[in-house]
PDB file of C-alpha atoms and ligand atoms in Angstrom:
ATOM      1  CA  UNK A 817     -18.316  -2.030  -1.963  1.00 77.00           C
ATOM      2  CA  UNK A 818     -17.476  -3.043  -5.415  1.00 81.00           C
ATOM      3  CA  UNK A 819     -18.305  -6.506  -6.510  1.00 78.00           C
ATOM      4  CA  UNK A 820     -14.951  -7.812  -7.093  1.00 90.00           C
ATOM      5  CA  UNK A 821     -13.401  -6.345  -3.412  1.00 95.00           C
ATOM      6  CA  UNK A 822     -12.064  -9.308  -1.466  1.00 96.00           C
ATOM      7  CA  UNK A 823     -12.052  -9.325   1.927  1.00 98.00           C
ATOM      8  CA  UNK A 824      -9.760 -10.922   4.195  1.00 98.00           C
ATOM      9  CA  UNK A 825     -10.259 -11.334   7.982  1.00 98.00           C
ATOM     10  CA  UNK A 826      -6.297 -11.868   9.684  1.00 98.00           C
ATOM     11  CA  UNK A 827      -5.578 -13.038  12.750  1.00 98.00           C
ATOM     12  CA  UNK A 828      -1.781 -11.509  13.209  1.00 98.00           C
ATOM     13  CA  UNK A 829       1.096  -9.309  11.240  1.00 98.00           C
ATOM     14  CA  UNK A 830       1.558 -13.042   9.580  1.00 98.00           C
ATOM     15  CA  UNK A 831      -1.929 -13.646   8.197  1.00 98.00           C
ATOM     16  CA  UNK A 832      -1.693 -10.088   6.822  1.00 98.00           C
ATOM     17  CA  UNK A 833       1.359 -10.548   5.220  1.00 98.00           C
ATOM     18  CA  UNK A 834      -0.048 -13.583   3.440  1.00 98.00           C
ATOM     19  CA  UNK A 835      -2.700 -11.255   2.161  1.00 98.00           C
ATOM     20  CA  UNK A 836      -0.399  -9.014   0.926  1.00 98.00           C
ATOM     21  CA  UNK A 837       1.952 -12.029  -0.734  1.00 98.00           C
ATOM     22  CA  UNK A 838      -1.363 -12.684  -2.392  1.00 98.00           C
ATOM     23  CA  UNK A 839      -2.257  -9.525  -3.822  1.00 98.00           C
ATOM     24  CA  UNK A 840       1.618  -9.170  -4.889  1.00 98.00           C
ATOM     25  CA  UNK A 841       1.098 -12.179  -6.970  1.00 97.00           C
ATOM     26  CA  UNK A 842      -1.320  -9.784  -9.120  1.00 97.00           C
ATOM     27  CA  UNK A 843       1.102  -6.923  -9.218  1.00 97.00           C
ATOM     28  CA  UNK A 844       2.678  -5.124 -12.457  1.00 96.00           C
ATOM     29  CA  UNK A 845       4.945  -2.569 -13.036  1.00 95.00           C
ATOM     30  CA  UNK A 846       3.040   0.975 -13.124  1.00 94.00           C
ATOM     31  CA  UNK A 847       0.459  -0.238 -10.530  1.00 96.00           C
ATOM     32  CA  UNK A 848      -0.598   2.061  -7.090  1.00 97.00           C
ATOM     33  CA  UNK A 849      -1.588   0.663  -4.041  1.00 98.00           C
ATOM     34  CA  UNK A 850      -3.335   3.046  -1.812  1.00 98.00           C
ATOM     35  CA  UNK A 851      -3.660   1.863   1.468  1.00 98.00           C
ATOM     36  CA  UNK A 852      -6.215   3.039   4.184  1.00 98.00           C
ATOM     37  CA  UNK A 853      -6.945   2.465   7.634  1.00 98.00           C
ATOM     38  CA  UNK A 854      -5.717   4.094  11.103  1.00 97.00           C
ATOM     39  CA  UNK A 855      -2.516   4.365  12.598  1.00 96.00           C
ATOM     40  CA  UNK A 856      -1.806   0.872  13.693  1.00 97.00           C
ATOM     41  CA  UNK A 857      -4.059  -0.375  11.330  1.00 98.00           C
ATOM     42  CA  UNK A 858      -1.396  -2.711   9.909  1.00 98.00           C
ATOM     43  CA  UNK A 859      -1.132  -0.923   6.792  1.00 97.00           C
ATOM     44  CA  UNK A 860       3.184  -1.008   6.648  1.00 95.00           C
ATOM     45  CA  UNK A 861       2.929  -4.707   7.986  1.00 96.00           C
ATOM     46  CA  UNK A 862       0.993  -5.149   4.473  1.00 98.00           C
ATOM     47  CA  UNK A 863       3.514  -3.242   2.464  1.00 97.00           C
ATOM     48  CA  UNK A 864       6.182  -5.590   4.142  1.00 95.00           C
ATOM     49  CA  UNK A 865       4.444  -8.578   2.646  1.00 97.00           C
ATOM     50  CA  UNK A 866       4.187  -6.936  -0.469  1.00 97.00           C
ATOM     51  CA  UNK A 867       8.229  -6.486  -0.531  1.00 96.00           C
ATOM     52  CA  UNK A 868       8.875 -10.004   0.630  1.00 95.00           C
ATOM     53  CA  UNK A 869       7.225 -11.575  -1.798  1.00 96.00           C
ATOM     54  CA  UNK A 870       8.687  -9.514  -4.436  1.00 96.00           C
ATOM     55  CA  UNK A 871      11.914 -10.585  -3.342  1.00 94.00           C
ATOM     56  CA  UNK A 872      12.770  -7.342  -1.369  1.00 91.00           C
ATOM     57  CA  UNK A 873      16.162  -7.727   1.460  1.00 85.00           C
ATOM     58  CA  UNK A 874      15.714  -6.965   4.765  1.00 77.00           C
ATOM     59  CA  UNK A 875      13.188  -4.821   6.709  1.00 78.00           C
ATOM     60  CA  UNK A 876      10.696  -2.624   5.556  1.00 77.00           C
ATOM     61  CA  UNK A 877       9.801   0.239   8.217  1.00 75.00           C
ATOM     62  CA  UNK A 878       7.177   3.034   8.022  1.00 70.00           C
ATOM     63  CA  UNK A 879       9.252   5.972   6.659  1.00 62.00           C
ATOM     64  CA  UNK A 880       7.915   8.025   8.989  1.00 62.00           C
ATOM     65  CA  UNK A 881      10.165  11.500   8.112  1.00 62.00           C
ATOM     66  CA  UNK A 882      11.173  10.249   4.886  1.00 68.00           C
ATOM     67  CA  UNK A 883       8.170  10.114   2.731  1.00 84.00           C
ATOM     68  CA  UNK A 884       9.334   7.907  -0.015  1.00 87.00           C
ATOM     69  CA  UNK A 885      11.572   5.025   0.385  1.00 89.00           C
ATOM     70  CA  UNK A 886      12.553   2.438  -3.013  1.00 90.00           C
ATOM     71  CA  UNK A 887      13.522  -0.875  -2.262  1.00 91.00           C
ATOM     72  CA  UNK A 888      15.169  -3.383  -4.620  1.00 93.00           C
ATOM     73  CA  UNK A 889      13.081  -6.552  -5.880  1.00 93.00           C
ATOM     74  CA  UNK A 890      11.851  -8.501  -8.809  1.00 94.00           C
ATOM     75  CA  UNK A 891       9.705  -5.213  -9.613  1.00 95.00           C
ATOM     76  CA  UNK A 892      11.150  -2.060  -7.585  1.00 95.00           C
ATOM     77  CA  UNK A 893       9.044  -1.017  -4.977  1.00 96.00           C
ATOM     78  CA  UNK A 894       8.671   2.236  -3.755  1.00 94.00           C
ATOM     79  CA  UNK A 895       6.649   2.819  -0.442  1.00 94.00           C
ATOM     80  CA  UNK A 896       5.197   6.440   0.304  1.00 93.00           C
ATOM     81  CA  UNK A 897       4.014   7.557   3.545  1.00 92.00           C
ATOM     82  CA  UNK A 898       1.880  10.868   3.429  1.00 91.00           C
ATOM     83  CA  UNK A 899       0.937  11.000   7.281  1.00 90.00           C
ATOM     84  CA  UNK A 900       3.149  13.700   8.253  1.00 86.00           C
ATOM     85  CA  UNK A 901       2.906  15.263   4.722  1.00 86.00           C
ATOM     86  CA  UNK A 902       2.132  18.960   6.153  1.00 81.00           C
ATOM     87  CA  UNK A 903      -1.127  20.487   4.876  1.00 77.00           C
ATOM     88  CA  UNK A 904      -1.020  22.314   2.024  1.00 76.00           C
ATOM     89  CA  UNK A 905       2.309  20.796   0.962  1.00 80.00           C
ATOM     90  CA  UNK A 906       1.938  19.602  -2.864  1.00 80.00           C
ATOM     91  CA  UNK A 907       2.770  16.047  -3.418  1.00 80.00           C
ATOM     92  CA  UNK A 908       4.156  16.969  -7.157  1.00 81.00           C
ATOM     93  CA  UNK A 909       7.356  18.628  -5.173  1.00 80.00           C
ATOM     94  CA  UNK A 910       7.978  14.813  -3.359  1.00 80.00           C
ATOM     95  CA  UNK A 911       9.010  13.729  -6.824  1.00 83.00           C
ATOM     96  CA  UNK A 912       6.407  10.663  -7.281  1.00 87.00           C
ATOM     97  CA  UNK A 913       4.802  11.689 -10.158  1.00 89.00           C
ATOM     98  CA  UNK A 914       8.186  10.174 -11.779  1.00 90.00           C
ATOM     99  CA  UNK A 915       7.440   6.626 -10.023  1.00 91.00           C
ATOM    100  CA  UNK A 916       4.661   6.411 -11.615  1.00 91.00           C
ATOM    101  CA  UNK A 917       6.067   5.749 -14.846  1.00 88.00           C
ATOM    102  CA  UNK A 918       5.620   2.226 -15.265  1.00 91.00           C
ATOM    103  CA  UNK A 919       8.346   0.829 -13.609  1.00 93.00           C
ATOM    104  CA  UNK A 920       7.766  -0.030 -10.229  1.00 95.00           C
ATOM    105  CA  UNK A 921       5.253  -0.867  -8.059  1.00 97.00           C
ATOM    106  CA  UNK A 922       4.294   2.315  -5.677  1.00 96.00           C
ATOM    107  CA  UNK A 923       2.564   2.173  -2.356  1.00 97.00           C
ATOM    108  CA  UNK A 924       1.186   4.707  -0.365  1.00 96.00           C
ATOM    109  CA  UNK A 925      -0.136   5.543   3.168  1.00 95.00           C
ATOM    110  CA  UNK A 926      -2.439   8.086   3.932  1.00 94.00           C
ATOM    111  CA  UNK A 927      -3.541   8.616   0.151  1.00 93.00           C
ATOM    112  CA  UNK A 928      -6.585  11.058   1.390  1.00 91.00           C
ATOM    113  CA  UNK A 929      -4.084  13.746   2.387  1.00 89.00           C
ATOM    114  CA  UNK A 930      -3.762  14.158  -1.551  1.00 87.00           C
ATOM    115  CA  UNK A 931      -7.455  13.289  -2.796  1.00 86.00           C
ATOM    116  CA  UNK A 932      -7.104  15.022  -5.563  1.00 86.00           C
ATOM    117  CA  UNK A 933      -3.962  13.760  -6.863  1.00 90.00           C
ATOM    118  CA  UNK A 934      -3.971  11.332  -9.620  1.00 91.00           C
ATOM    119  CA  UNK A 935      -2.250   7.980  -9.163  1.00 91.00           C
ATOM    120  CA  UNK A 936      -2.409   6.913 -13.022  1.00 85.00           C
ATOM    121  CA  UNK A 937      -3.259   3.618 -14.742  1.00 82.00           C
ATOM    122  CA  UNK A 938      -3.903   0.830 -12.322  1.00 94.00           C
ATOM    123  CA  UNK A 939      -5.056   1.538  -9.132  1.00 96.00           C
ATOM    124  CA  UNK A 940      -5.702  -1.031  -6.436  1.00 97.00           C
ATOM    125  CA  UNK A 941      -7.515  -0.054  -2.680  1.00 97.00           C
ATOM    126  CA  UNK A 942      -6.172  -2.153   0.489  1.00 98.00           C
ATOM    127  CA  UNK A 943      -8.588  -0.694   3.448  1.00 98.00           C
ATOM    128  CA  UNK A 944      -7.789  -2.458   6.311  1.00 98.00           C
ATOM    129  CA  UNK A 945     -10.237  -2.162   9.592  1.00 98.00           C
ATOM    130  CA  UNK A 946      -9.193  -2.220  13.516  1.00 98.00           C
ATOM    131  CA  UNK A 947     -11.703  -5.009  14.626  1.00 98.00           C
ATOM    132  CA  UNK A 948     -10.154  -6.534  17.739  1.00 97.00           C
ATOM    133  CA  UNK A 949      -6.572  -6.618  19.596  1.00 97.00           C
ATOM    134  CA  UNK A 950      -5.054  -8.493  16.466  1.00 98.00           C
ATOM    135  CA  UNK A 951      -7.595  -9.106  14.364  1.00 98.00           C
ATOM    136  CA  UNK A 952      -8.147  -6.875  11.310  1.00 98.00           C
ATOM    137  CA  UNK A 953     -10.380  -6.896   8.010  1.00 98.00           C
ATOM    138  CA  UNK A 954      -8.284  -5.819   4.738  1.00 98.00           C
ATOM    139  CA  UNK A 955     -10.415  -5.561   1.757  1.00 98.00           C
ATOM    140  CA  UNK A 956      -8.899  -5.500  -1.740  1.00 98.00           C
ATOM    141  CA  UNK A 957     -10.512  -3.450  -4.090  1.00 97.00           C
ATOM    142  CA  UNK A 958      -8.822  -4.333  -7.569  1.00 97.00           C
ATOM    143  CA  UNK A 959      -9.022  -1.565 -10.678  1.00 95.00           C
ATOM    144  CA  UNK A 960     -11.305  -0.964 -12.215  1.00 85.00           C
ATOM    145  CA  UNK A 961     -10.560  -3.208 -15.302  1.00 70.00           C
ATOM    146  CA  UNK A 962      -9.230  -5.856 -13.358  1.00 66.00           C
ATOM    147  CA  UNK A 963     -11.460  -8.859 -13.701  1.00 53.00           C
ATOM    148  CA  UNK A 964     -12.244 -10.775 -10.641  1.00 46.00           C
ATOM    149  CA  UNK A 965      -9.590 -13.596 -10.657  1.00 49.00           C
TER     150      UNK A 965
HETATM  151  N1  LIG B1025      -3.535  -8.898  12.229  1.00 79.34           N
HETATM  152  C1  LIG B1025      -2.609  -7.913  12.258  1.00 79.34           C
HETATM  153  N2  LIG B1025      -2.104  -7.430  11.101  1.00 79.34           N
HETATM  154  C2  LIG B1025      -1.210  -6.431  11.115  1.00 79.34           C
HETATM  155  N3  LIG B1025      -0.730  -5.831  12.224  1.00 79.34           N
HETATM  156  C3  LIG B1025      -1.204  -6.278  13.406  1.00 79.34           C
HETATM  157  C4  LIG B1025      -2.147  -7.341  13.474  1.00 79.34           C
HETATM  158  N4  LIG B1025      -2.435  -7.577  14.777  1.00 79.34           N
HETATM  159  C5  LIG B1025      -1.707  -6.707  15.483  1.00 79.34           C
HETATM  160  N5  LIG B1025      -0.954  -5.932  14.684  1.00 79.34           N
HETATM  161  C6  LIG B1025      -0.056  -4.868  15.159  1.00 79.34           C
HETATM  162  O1  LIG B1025      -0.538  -3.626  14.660  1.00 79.34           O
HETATM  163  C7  LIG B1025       0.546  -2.785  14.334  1.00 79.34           C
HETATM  164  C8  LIG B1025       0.490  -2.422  12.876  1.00 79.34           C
HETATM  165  O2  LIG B1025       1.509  -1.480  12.643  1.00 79.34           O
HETATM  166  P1  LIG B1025       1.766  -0.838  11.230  1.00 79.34           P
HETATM  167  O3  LIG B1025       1.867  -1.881  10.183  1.00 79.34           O
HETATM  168  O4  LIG B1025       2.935   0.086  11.403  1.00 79.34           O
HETATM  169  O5  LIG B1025       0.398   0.001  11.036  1.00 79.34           O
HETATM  170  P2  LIG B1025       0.126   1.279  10.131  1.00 79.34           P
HETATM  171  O6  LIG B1025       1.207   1.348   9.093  1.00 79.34           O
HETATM  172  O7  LIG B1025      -1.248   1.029   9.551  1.00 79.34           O
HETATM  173  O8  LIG B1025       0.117   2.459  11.054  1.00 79.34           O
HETATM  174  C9  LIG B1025       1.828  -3.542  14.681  1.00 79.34           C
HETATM  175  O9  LIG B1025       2.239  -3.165  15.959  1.00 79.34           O
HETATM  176  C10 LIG B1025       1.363  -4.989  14.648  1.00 79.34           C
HETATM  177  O10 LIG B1025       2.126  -5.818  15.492  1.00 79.34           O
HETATM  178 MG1  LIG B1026       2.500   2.874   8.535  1.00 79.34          MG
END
């Protein structure tokens, strides 16, 4: 694990979401955030914080046939979700590559079903573990020239 990884034990869909306010804090324009972790993992509960604290209206729901979805907020989010991305497909034809332009803030489930596809400048890892009936273990891995804050 690399030195400056934070981890976070949470308790309930709250705690995690106070994670993810935290790491939203840290957030720029142009930034990924892969997240990993099973189904149920809590992975869009994090992405919800995210978008709260960012200002986002409303609900944020896993877009489960819809692989991208943007949502409106102090930096524009848009939230990928690759788990239904059929094999083979190539991610270039989903039209991210263009999010990635420095402008918003992009977030993706199920990054491994494109390892080889390159996110761009910053990239942070959220990797959140299954440990009990609601208690999970997200560790933050920040870039790789992101100091330890
Ligand atoms: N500590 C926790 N953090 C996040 N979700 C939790 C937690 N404890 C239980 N859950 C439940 O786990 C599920 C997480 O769902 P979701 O965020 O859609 O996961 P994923 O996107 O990783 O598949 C929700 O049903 C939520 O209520
Ligand atoms: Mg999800």
């Amino acid at each position: 694990m690399s030195p400056s990884a934070q981890v976070t034990d949470s308790a309930s869909v709250r705690e995690t979401r106070k994670c993810a306010s935290t790491l939203a804090r840290r957030l720029r324009p142009g930034d990924a955030v892969l997240l990993e972790g099973p189904l149920g993992a809590g992975k869009t509960a994090f992405v919800s914080g995210v978008a709260r604290a960012l200002g986002a209206p409303g609900q944020v729901s896993s877009p489960t046939f819809v692989f991208v979805h943007e949502y409106s907020a102090r930096i524009p989010l848009v939230h990928v979700d690759l788990y239904r991305l059929p094999e083979g497909s190539d991610i270039e034809d989903l039209g991210i590559r263009e999010y990635l332009d420095g402008s918003c803030i992009v977030l993706v489930e199920w990054p491994g079903r494109c390892p080889s596809f390159d996110w761009g400048g910053r990239v942070w890892r959220v990797s959140i573990s299954i440990e009990g009936d609601m208690h999970r273990r997200i560790t933050v891995t920040p870039p790789e020239a992101e100091d330890c804050l």
